Amino acid sequence: MSFTRDKTLFYKTILLDHSEIKIWKHLKNGCSIGTLGYSERNIKILYQLLQSFSEQYGEVIDMDAAREELKYYQDHGKLFIYFDENGKAISMNGVSYDEDNISVQFLAEDKRKPHSLYFYGLSTLPKYRGRGACRNLIHFAIEYAYYNQFDFIYARTDLVNSNSEWIMQNAGLEVCENDDGIIAEWVPVTDNVGDYRLHMWLPLKDDLYFEEKEGAAIADSNTREIKHKYVKKLNYNGGYYEKVCC
């Protein structure tokens, strides 16, 4: 019981903490896990970490985008950082609370609205990949969610060629799918470019389940090819017409 109380107090302290920078766990390999709060210095750190998203998706990420994202974590979540042996920030798992999505509805049998922790931004600088940074950040965030009484964890990753799906799967997250296939959604990256993503989840309570939303696409569970694209109903001159999206 004292171990559980100590863990609960530890992760509750992290939840309430808004320090500019704080190291919470020292690892045996000399690296550490900490959090970053909102500051001009940390905007620059986050900007560097976000460049891996720019590399992967072709997004233009500038300092203003980094500033906006760091403020979002300050107000609606937490930014977990993996520091190497020299104290350099090399990996991130930015999480947000009660984030909505357009494809999967998470529900509880007692009709309450489940409390969620969403992996909003999970990435490692390219030259530091393969060292277990994301794996450690994911496990730390799972304990953070569990001891702070979140109902479930979920994440969104690429439908194909995902860099993180297997890491999250090894941590216990499962792909959200039903009898029809994988529940997917189209995510625009720029005005002309986008891709399909899937959701993964890890329930932390026993009475949870999920359903496909009306706006979801469906992908084949084996080939990952899109079987059904979602249909968006739009109002037109007093009636409705259907637009097949993506």
PDB file of C-alpha atoms in Angstrom:
ATOM      1  CA  MET A   1       0.000   0.000   0.000  1.00  0.00           C
ATOM      2  CA  SER A   2       2.806   2.455   0.836  1.00  0.00           C
ATOM      3  CA  PHE A   3       4.358   1.800  -2.600  1.00  0.00           C
ATOM      4  CA  THR A   4       1.067   2.711  -4.303  1.00  0.00           C
ATOM      5  CA  ARG A   5       0.684   5.811  -2.133  1.00  0.00           C
ATOM      6  CA  ASP A   6       4.222   6.902  -2.962  1.00  0.00           C
ATOM      7  CA  LYS A   7       3.621   6.399  -6.697  1.00  0.00           C
ATOM      8  CA  THR A   8       0.327   8.276  -6.548  1.00  0.00           C
ATOM      9  CA  LEU A   9       1.924  11.202  -4.727  1.00  0.00           C
ATOM     10  CA  PHE A  10       4.847  11.240  -7.171  1.00  0.00           C
ATOM     11  CA  TYR A  11       2.710  11.414 -10.292  1.00  0.00           C
ATOM     12  CA  LYS A  12       0.192  13.788  -8.716  1.00  0.00           C
ATOM     13  CA  THR A  13       3.110  16.136  -7.995  1.00  0.00           C
ATOM     14  CA  ILE A  14       4.076  16.027 -11.663  1.00  0.00           C
ATOM     15  CA  LEU A  15       0.483  16.757 -12.680  1.00  0.00           C
ATOM     16  CA  LEU A  16       0.413  19.914 -10.573  1.00  0.00           C
ATOM     17  CA  ASP A  17       3.937  21.070 -11.386  1.00  0.00           C
ATOM     18  CA  HIS A  18       4.543  23.906 -13.880  1.00  0.00           C
ATOM     19  CA  SER A  19       8.287  24.384 -13.460  1.00  0.00           C
ATOM     20  CA  GLU A  20      10.245  25.654 -16.441  1.00  0.00           C
ATOM     21  CA  ILE A  21      12.259  22.447 -16.388  1.00  0.00           C
ATOM     22  CA  LYS A  22      12.218  19.544 -13.954  1.00  0.00           C
ATOM     23  CA  ILE A  23      13.955  16.170 -13.917  1.00  0.00           C
ATOM     24  CA  TRP A  24      11.733  13.466 -12.460  1.00  0.00           C
ATOM     25  CA  LYS A  25      13.560  10.223 -13.124  1.00  0.00           C
ATOM     26  CA  HIS A  26      17.216   9.284 -13.592  1.00  0.00           C
ATOM     27  CA  LEU A  27      17.747   6.156 -15.676  1.00  0.00           C
ATOM     28  CA  LYS A  28      20.481   3.543 -15.318  1.00  0.00           C
ATOM     29  CA  ASN A  29      21.946   4.485 -18.722  1.00  0.00           C
ATOM     30  CA  GLY A  30      22.707   8.000 -17.506  1.00  0.00           C
ATOM     31  CA  CYS A  31      19.738   9.554 -19.303  1.00  0.00           C
ATOM     32  CA  SER A  32      16.722  11.106 -17.586  1.00  0.00           C
ATOM     33  CA  ILE A  33      13.034  11.927 -17.983  1.00  0.00           C
ATOM     34  CA  GLY A  34      11.687  15.362 -17.161  1.00  0.00           C
ATOM     35  CA  THR A  35       9.098  17.955 -18.094  1.00  0.00           C
ATOM     36  CA  LEU A  36       9.251  21.350 -19.754  1.00  0.00           C
ATOM     37  CA  GLY A  37       6.988  24.245 -18.846  1.00  0.00           C
ATOM     38  CA  TYR A  38       6.331  27.382 -20.849  1.00  0.00           C
ATOM     39  CA  SER A  39       9.305  29.705 -21.361  1.00  0.00           C
ATOM     40  CA  GLU A  40      11.146  31.364 -24.241  1.00  0.00           C
ATOM     41  CA  ARG A  41      14.098  29.007 -23.768  1.00  0.00           C
ATOM     42  CA  ASN A  42      11.860  25.962 -23.922  1.00  0.00           C
ATOM     43  CA  ILE A  43      10.182  27.195 -27.101  1.00  0.00           C
ATOM     44  CA  LYS A  44      13.575  26.867 -28.804  1.00  0.00           C
ATOM     45  CA  ILE A  45      14.037  23.340 -27.396  1.00  0.00           C
ATOM     46  CA  LEU A  46      10.610  22.260 -28.591  1.00  0.00           C
ATOM     47  CA  TYR A  47      11.223  23.847 -32.000  1.00  0.00           C
ATOM     48  CA  GLN A  48      14.260  21.604 -32.487  1.00  0.00           C
ATOM     49  CA  LEU A  49      12.329  18.495 -31.442  1.00  0.00           C
ATOM     50  CA  LEU A  50       9.433  19.322 -33.762  1.00  0.00           C
ATOM     51  CA  GLN A  51      11.670  19.357 -36.817  1.00  0.00           C
ATOM     52  CA  SER A  52      11.371  15.556 -36.992  1.00  0.00           C
ATOM     53  CA  PHE A  53       7.655  16.058 -37.747  1.00  0.00           C
ATOM     54  CA  SER A  54       8.601  18.531 -40.465  1.00  0.00           C
ATOM     55  CA  GLU A  55      10.964  15.932 -41.926  1.00  0.00           C
ATOM     56  CA  GLN A  56       8.362  13.155 -41.840  1.00  0.00           C
ATOM     57  CA  TYR A  57       5.208  14.988 -42.946  1.00  0.00           C
ATOM     58  CA  GLY A  58       6.511  17.981 -44.849  1.00  0.00           C
ATOM     59  CA  GLU A  59       4.982  20.419 -42.394  1.00  0.00           C
ATOM     60  CA  VAL A  60       6.473  23.881 -42.018  1.00  0.00           C
ATOM     61  CA  ILE A  61       7.105  24.274 -38.297  1.00  0.00           C
ATOM     62  CA  ASP A  62       8.395  27.660 -37.202  1.00  0.00           C
ATOM     63  CA  MET A  63       8.996  29.272 -33.834  1.00  0.00           C
ATOM     64  CA  ASP A  64       5.424  30.543 -33.653  1.00  0.00           C
ATOM     65  CA  ALA A  65       4.112  27.009 -34.117  1.00  0.00           C
ATOM     66  CA  ALA A  66       6.451  25.765 -31.380  1.00  0.00           C
ATOM     67  CA  ARG A  67       5.333  28.598 -29.084  1.00  0.00           C
ATOM     68  CA  GLU A  68       1.674  27.740 -29.659  1.00  0.00           C
ATOM     69  CA  GLU A  69       2.226  24.031 -29.032  1.00  0.00           C
ATOM     70  CA  LEU A  70       4.212  24.597 -25.837  1.00  0.00           C
ATOM     71  CA  LYS A  71       1.454  26.889 -24.539  1.00  0.00           C
ATOM     72  CA  TYR A  72      -1.057  24.160 -25.358  1.00  0.00           C
ATOM     73  CA  TYR A  73       0.842  21.635 -23.250  1.00  0.00           C
ATOM     74  CA  GLN A  74       1.075  24.151 -20.417  1.00  0.00           C
ATOM     75  CA  ASP A  75      -2.710  24.708 -20.426  1.00  0.00           C
ATOM     76  CA  HIS A  76      -4.064  21.325 -21.512  1.00  0.00           C
ATOM     77  CA  GLY A  77      -1.472  18.650 -20.826  1.00  0.00           C
ATOM     78  CA  LYS A  78       2.186  17.956 -20.130  1.00  0.00           C
ATOM     79  CA  LEU A  79       5.403  17.870 -22.157  1.00  0.00           C
ATOM     80  CA  PHE A  80       7.592  14.912 -21.184  1.00  0.00           C
ATOM     81  CA  ILE A  81      11.211  15.054 -22.360  1.00  0.00           C
ATOM     82  CA  TYR A  82      13.950  12.442 -22.603  1.00  0.00           C
ATOM     83  CA  PHE A  83      17.383  13.907 -21.892  1.00  0.00           C
ATOM     84  CA  ASP A  84      20.577  12.148 -22.936  1.00  0.00           C
ATOM     85  CA  GLU A  85      23.664  11.669 -20.750  1.00  0.00           C
ATOM     86  CA  ASN A  86      24.735  15.267 -21.443  1.00  0.00           C
ATOM     87  CA  GLY A  87      21.369  16.798 -20.616  1.00  0.00           C
ATOM     88  CA  LYS A  88      20.361  17.349 -24.245  1.00  0.00           C
ATOM     89  CA  ALA A  89      16.634  17.033 -25.045  1.00  0.00           C
ATOM     90  CA  ILE A  90      16.502  14.302 -27.703  1.00  0.00           C
ATOM     91  CA  SER A  91      12.934  12.956 -27.514  1.00  0.00           C
ATOM     92  CA  MET A  92       9.462  14.160 -26.551  1.00  0.00           C
ATOM     93  CA  ASN A  93       6.045  12.848 -25.655  1.00  0.00           C
ATOM     94  CA  GLY A  94       3.661  15.769 -25.471  1.00  0.00           C
ATOM     95  CA  VAL A  95       0.355  14.643 -23.962  1.00  0.00           C
ATOM     96  CA  SER A  96      -2.980  16.422 -23.806  1.00  0.00           C
ATOM     97  CA  TYR A  97      -6.055  15.795 -21.698  1.00  0.00           C
ATOM     98  CA  ASP A  98      -9.497  14.844 -23.039  1.00  0.00           C
ATOM     99  CA  GLU A  99      -8.568  15.420 -26.677  1.00  0.00           C
ATOM    100  CA  ASP A 100     -11.406  14.744 -29.141  1.00  0.00           C
ATOM    101  CA  ASN A 101     -11.129  13.070 -32.553  1.00  0.00           C
ATOM    102  CA  ILE A 102     -13.346  12.532 -35.586  1.00  0.00           C
ATOM    103  CA  SER A 103     -13.238   8.747 -35.974  1.00  0.00           C
ATOM    104  CA  VAL A 104     -13.447   6.914 -32.624  1.00  0.00           C
ATOM    105  CA  GLN A 105     -15.904   7.428 -29.775  1.00  0.00           C
ATOM    106  CA  PHE A 106     -14.634   6.193 -26.402  1.00  0.00           C
ATOM    107  CA  LEU A 107     -17.415   5.303 -23.976  1.00  0.00           C
ATOM    108  CA  ALA A 108     -18.034   3.994 -20.460  1.00  0.00           C
ATOM    109  CA  GLU A 109     -20.735   1.546 -19.462  1.00  0.00           C
ATOM    110  CA  ASP A 110     -21.960   3.855 -16.669  1.00  0.00           C
ATOM    111  CA  LYS A 111     -22.458   6.682 -19.240  1.00  0.00           C
ATOM    112  CA  ARG A 112     -19.806   8.953 -17.707  1.00  0.00           C
ATOM    113  CA  LYS A 113     -17.459  10.800 -20.044  1.00  0.00           C
ATOM    114  CA  PRO A 114     -14.129   8.951 -19.790  1.00  0.00           C
ATOM    115  CA  HIS A 115     -11.065  10.987 -18.845  1.00  0.00           C
ATOM    116  CA  SER A 116      -8.320  10.516 -21.449  1.00  0.00           C
ATOM    117  CA  LEU A 117      -4.619  11.125 -21.919  1.00  0.00           C
ATOM    118  CA  TYR A 118      -3.678  11.572 -25.585  1.00  0.00           C
ATOM    119  CA  PHE A 119      -0.191  11.201 -27.030  1.00  0.00           C
ATOM    120  CA  TYR A 120      -0.279  14.471 -28.966  1.00  0.00           C
ATOM    121  CA  GLY A 121       3.362  14.620 -30.061  1.00  0.00           C
ATOM    122  CA  LEU A 122       5.738  11.657 -29.835  1.00  0.00           C
ATOM    123  CA  SER A 123       9.082  11.930 -31.581  1.00  0.00           C
ATOM    124  CA  THR A 124      12.851  11.484 -31.316  1.00  0.00           C
ATOM    125  CA  LEU A 125      15.565  13.403 -33.112  1.00  0.00           C
ATOM    126  CA  PRO A 126      16.700  11.211 -36.059  1.00  0.00           C
ATOM    127  CA  LYS A 127      20.310  10.653 -34.949  1.00  0.00           C
ATOM    128  CA  TYR A 128      19.172   9.455 -31.500  1.00  0.00           C
ATOM    129  CA  ARG A 129      16.547   6.929 -32.616  1.00  0.00           C
ATOM    130  CA  GLY A 130      16.840   3.290 -31.618  1.00  0.00           C
ATOM    131  CA  ARG A 131      18.060   4.014 -28.093  1.00  0.00           C
ATOM    132  CA  GLY A 132      14.766   3.439 -26.274  1.00  0.00           C
ATOM    133  CA  ALA A 133      13.876   7.089 -25.690  1.00  0.00           C
ATOM    134  CA  CYS A 134      10.273   6.856 -26.952  1.00  0.00           C
ATOM    135  CA  ARG A 135       9.774   3.526 -25.183  1.00  0.00           C
ATOM    136  CA  ASN A 136      10.777   5.055 -21.847  1.00  0.00           C
ATOM    137  CA  LEU A 137       8.625   8.142 -22.390  1.00  0.00           C
ATOM    138  CA  ILE A 138       5.590   6.019 -23.263  1.00  0.00           C
ATOM    139  CA  HIS A 139       5.923   3.845 -20.157  1.00  0.00           C
ATOM    140  CA  PHE A 140       6.410   6.924 -17.981  1.00  0.00           C
ATOM    141  CA  ALA A 141       3.279   8.547 -19.448  1.00  0.00           C
ATOM    142  CA  ILE A 142       1.262   5.365 -18.895  1.00  0.00           C
ATOM    143  CA  GLU A 143       2.157   5.349 -15.199  1.00  0.00           C
ATOM    144  CA  TYR A 144       1.426   9.086 -15.047  1.00  0.00           C
ATOM    145  CA  ALA A 145      -2.058   8.443 -16.452  1.00  0.00           C
ATOM    146  CA  TYR A 146      -2.745   5.420 -14.251  1.00  0.00           C
ATOM    147  CA  TYR A 147      -1.782   7.047 -10.956  1.00  0.00           C
ATOM    148  CA  ASN A 148      -3.644  10.250 -11.841  1.00  0.00           C
ATOM    149  CA  GLN A 149      -6.856   8.293 -12.419  1.00  0.00           C
ATOM    150  CA  PHE A 150      -7.208   8.769 -16.164  1.00  0.00           C
ATOM    151  CA  ASP A 151      -9.622   6.269 -17.699  1.00  0.00           C
ATOM    152  CA  PHE A 152      -7.660   5.479 -20.837  1.00  0.00           C
ATOM    153  CA  ILE A 153      -4.751   6.440 -23.058  1.00  0.00           C
ATOM    154  CA  TYR A 154      -4.942   6.826 -26.798  1.00  0.00           C
ATOM    155  CA  ALA A 155      -2.724   7.886 -29.660  1.00  0.00           C
ATOM    156  CA  ARG A 156      -2.902   8.510 -33.399  1.00  0.00           C
ATOM    157  CA  THR A 157      -0.248   7.274 -35.787  1.00  0.00           C
ATOM    158  CA  ASP A 158       0.232   6.594 -39.485  1.00  0.00           C
ATOM    159  CA  LEU A 159      -1.954   3.884 -40.974  1.00  0.00           C
ATOM    160  CA  VAL A 160       1.052   2.584 -42.931  1.00  0.00           C
ATOM    161  CA  ASN A 161       4.782   2.871 -42.352  1.00  0.00           C
ATOM    162  CA  SER A 162       4.353   4.101 -38.790  1.00  0.00           C
ATOM    163  CA  ASN A 163       7.513   4.774 -36.817  1.00  0.00           C
ATOM    164  CA  SER A 164       5.775   4.363 -33.475  1.00  0.00           C
ATOM    165  CA  GLU A 165       2.962   1.800 -33.812  1.00  0.00           C
ATOM    166  CA  TRP A 166       5.110  -1.170 -32.749  1.00  0.00           C
ATOM    167  CA  ILE A 167       6.574   0.770 -29.825  1.00  0.00           C
ATOM    168  CA  MET A 168       3.107   1.635 -28.533  1.00  0.00           C
ATOM    169  CA  GLN A 169       1.894  -1.903 -29.198  1.00  0.00           C
ATOM    170  CA  ASN A 170       4.738  -3.283 -27.066  1.00  0.00           C
ATOM    171  CA  ALA A 171       3.619  -0.923 -24.295  1.00  0.00           C
ATOM    172  CA  GLY A 172       0.108  -2.409 -24.354  1.00  0.00           C
ATOM    173  CA  LEU A 173      -1.789  -0.120 -26.715  1.00  0.00           C
ATOM    174  CA  GLU A 174      -4.045  -1.805 -29.281  1.00  0.00           C
ATOM    175  CA  VAL A 175      -5.271  -0.651 -32.684  1.00  0.00           C
ATOM    176  CA  CYS A 176      -8.895   0.510 -32.660  1.00  0.00           C
ATOM    177  CA  GLU A 177     -10.697  -1.804 -35.055  1.00  0.00           C
ATOM    178  CA  ASN A 178     -14.049  -3.550 -35.370  1.00  0.00           C
ATOM    179  CA  ASP A 179     -15.536  -6.319 -37.516  1.00  0.00           C
ATOM    180  CA  ASP A 180     -15.261  -4.120 -40.615  1.00  0.00           C
ATOM    181  CA  GLY A 181     -11.584  -3.304 -40.170  1.00  0.00           C
ATOM    182  CA  ILE A 182      -9.321  -0.605 -38.752  1.00  0.00           C
ATOM    183  CA  ILE A 183     -11.037   2.653 -37.858  1.00  0.00           C
ATOM    184  CA  ALA A 184      -9.095   5.374 -39.649  1.00  0.00           C
ATOM    185  CA  GLU A 185      -9.266   9.062 -40.468  1.00  0.00           C
ATOM    186  CA  TRP A 186      -7.830  11.386 -43.063  1.00  0.00           C
ATOM    187  CA  VAL A 187      -5.510  14.040 -41.650  1.00  0.00           C
ATOM    188  CA  PRO A 188      -4.580  17.010 -43.853  1.00  0.00           C
ATOM    189  CA  VAL A 189      -0.978  18.105 -43.350  1.00  0.00           C
ATOM    190  CA  THR A 190      -1.048  20.995 -45.814  1.00  0.00           C
ATOM    191  CA  ASP A 191      -3.691  22.258 -48.247  1.00  0.00           C
ATOM    192  CA  ASN A 192      -2.666  19.626 -50.776  1.00  0.00           C
ATOM    193  CA  VAL A 193      -1.071  16.856 -48.735  1.00  0.00           C
ATOM    194  CA  GLY A 194      -2.317  14.501 -46.064  1.00  0.00           C
ATOM    195  CA  ASP A 195      -2.501  10.857 -45.068  1.00  0.00           C
ATOM    196  CA  TYR A 196      -4.589   8.328 -43.209  1.00  0.00           C
ATOM    197  CA  ARG A 197      -4.028   7.692 -39.514  1.00  0.00           C
ATOM    198  CA  LEU A 198      -5.282   5.058 -37.102  1.00  0.00           C
ATOM    199  CA  HIS A 199      -5.960   5.219 -33.383  1.00  0.00           C
ATOM    200  CA  MET A 200      -4.486   3.033 -30.667  1.00  0.00           C
ATOM    201  CA  TRP A 201      -5.751   2.851 -27.112  1.00  0.00           C
ATOM    202  CA  LEU A 202      -5.035   1.415 -23.686  1.00  0.00           C
ATOM    203  CA  PRO A 203      -7.996   1.268 -21.256  1.00  0.00           C
ATOM    204  CA  LEU A 204      -7.020   1.783 -17.624  1.00  0.00           C
ATOM    205  CA  LYS A 205     -10.497   0.974 -16.295  1.00  0.00           C
ATOM    206  CA  ASP A 206     -12.575  -2.155 -16.906  1.00  0.00           C
ATOM    207  CA  ASP A 207     -15.860  -0.616 -18.090  1.00  0.00           C
ATOM    208  CA  LEU A 208     -14.649   1.100 -21.280  1.00  0.00           C
ATOM    209  CA  TYR A 209     -15.329   0.403 -24.943  1.00  0.00           C
ATOM    210  CA  PHE A 210     -15.231   2.284 -28.228  1.00  0.00           C
ATOM    211  CA  GLU A 211     -17.392   2.734 -31.304  1.00  0.00           C
ATOM    212  CA  GLU A 212     -16.783   3.924 -34.826  1.00  0.00           C
ATOM    213  CA  LYS A 213     -17.924   7.511 -35.397  1.00  0.00           C
ATOM    214  CA  GLU A 214     -19.979   8.515 -38.418  1.00  0.00           C
ATOM    215  CA  GLY A 215     -16.996  10.409 -39.848  1.00  0.00           C
ATOM    216  CA  ALA A 216     -14.606   7.457 -39.826  1.00  0.00           C
ATOM    217  CA  ALA A 217     -12.918   5.689 -42.704  1.00  0.00           C
ATOM    218  CA  ILE A 218     -12.331   1.930 -42.621  1.00  0.00           C
ATOM    219  CA  ALA A 219      -9.099   0.199 -43.634  1.00  0.00           C
ATOM    220  CA  ASP A 220      -8.508  -3.491 -44.231  1.00  0.00           C
ATOM    221  CA  SER A 221      -6.946  -4.995 -41.104  1.00  0.00           C
ATOM    222  CA  ASN A 222      -4.373  -6.967 -43.104  1.00  0.00           C
ATOM    223  CA  THR A 223      -3.453  -4.834 -46.131  1.00  0.00           C
ATOM    224  CA  ARG A 224      -4.194  -1.436 -44.492  1.00  0.00           C
ATOM    225  CA  GLU A 225      -5.870  -0.352 -47.748  1.00  0.00           C
ATOM    226  CA  ILE A 226      -8.851   1.974 -47.350  1.00  0.00           C
ATOM    227  CA  LYS A 227     -12.120   0.087 -47.869  1.00  0.00           C
ATOM    228  CA  HIS A 228     -14.587   2.854 -47.093  1.00  0.00           C
ATOM    229  CA  LYS A 229     -13.963   6.578 -47.196  1.00  0.00           C
ATOM    230  CA  TYR A 230     -16.077   8.713 -44.956  1.00  0.00           C
ATOM    231  CA  VAL A 231     -19.004  10.709 -46.257  1.00  0.00           C
ATOM    232  CA  LYS A 232     -19.598  14.243 -45.065  1.00  0.00           C
ATOM    233  CA  LYS A 233     -23.114  15.654 -45.336  1.00  0.00           C
ATOM    234  CA  LEU A 234     -23.235  19.303 -46.321  1.00  0.00           C
ATOM    235  CA  ASN A 235     -26.197  21.664 -46.441  1.00  0.00           C
ATOM    236  CA  TYR A 236     -26.998  22.901 -49.953  1.00  0.00           C
ATOM    237  CA  ASN A 237     -29.988  25.104 -50.833  1.00  0.00           C
ATOM    238  CA  GLY A 238     -32.215  23.789 -48.104  1.00  0.00           C
ATOM    239  CA  GLY A 239     -31.303  20.133 -48.681  1.00  0.00           C
ATOM    240  CA  TYR A 240     -28.224  17.956 -48.322  1.00  0.00           C
ATOM    241  CA  TYR A 241     -25.671  16.525 -50.645  1.00  0.00           C
ATOM    242  CA  GLU A 242     -22.915  14.084 -49.871  1.00  0.00           C
ATOM    243  CA  LYS A 243     -19.211  14.693 -50.344  1.00  0.00           C
ATOM    244  CA  VAL A 244     -16.895  11.732 -50.309  1.00  0.00           C
ATOM    245  CA  CYS A 245     -13.816  12.890 -48.434  1.00  0.00           C
ATOM    246  CA  CYS A 246     -10.259  11.931 -49.315  1.00  0.00           C
TER     247      CYS A 246
END
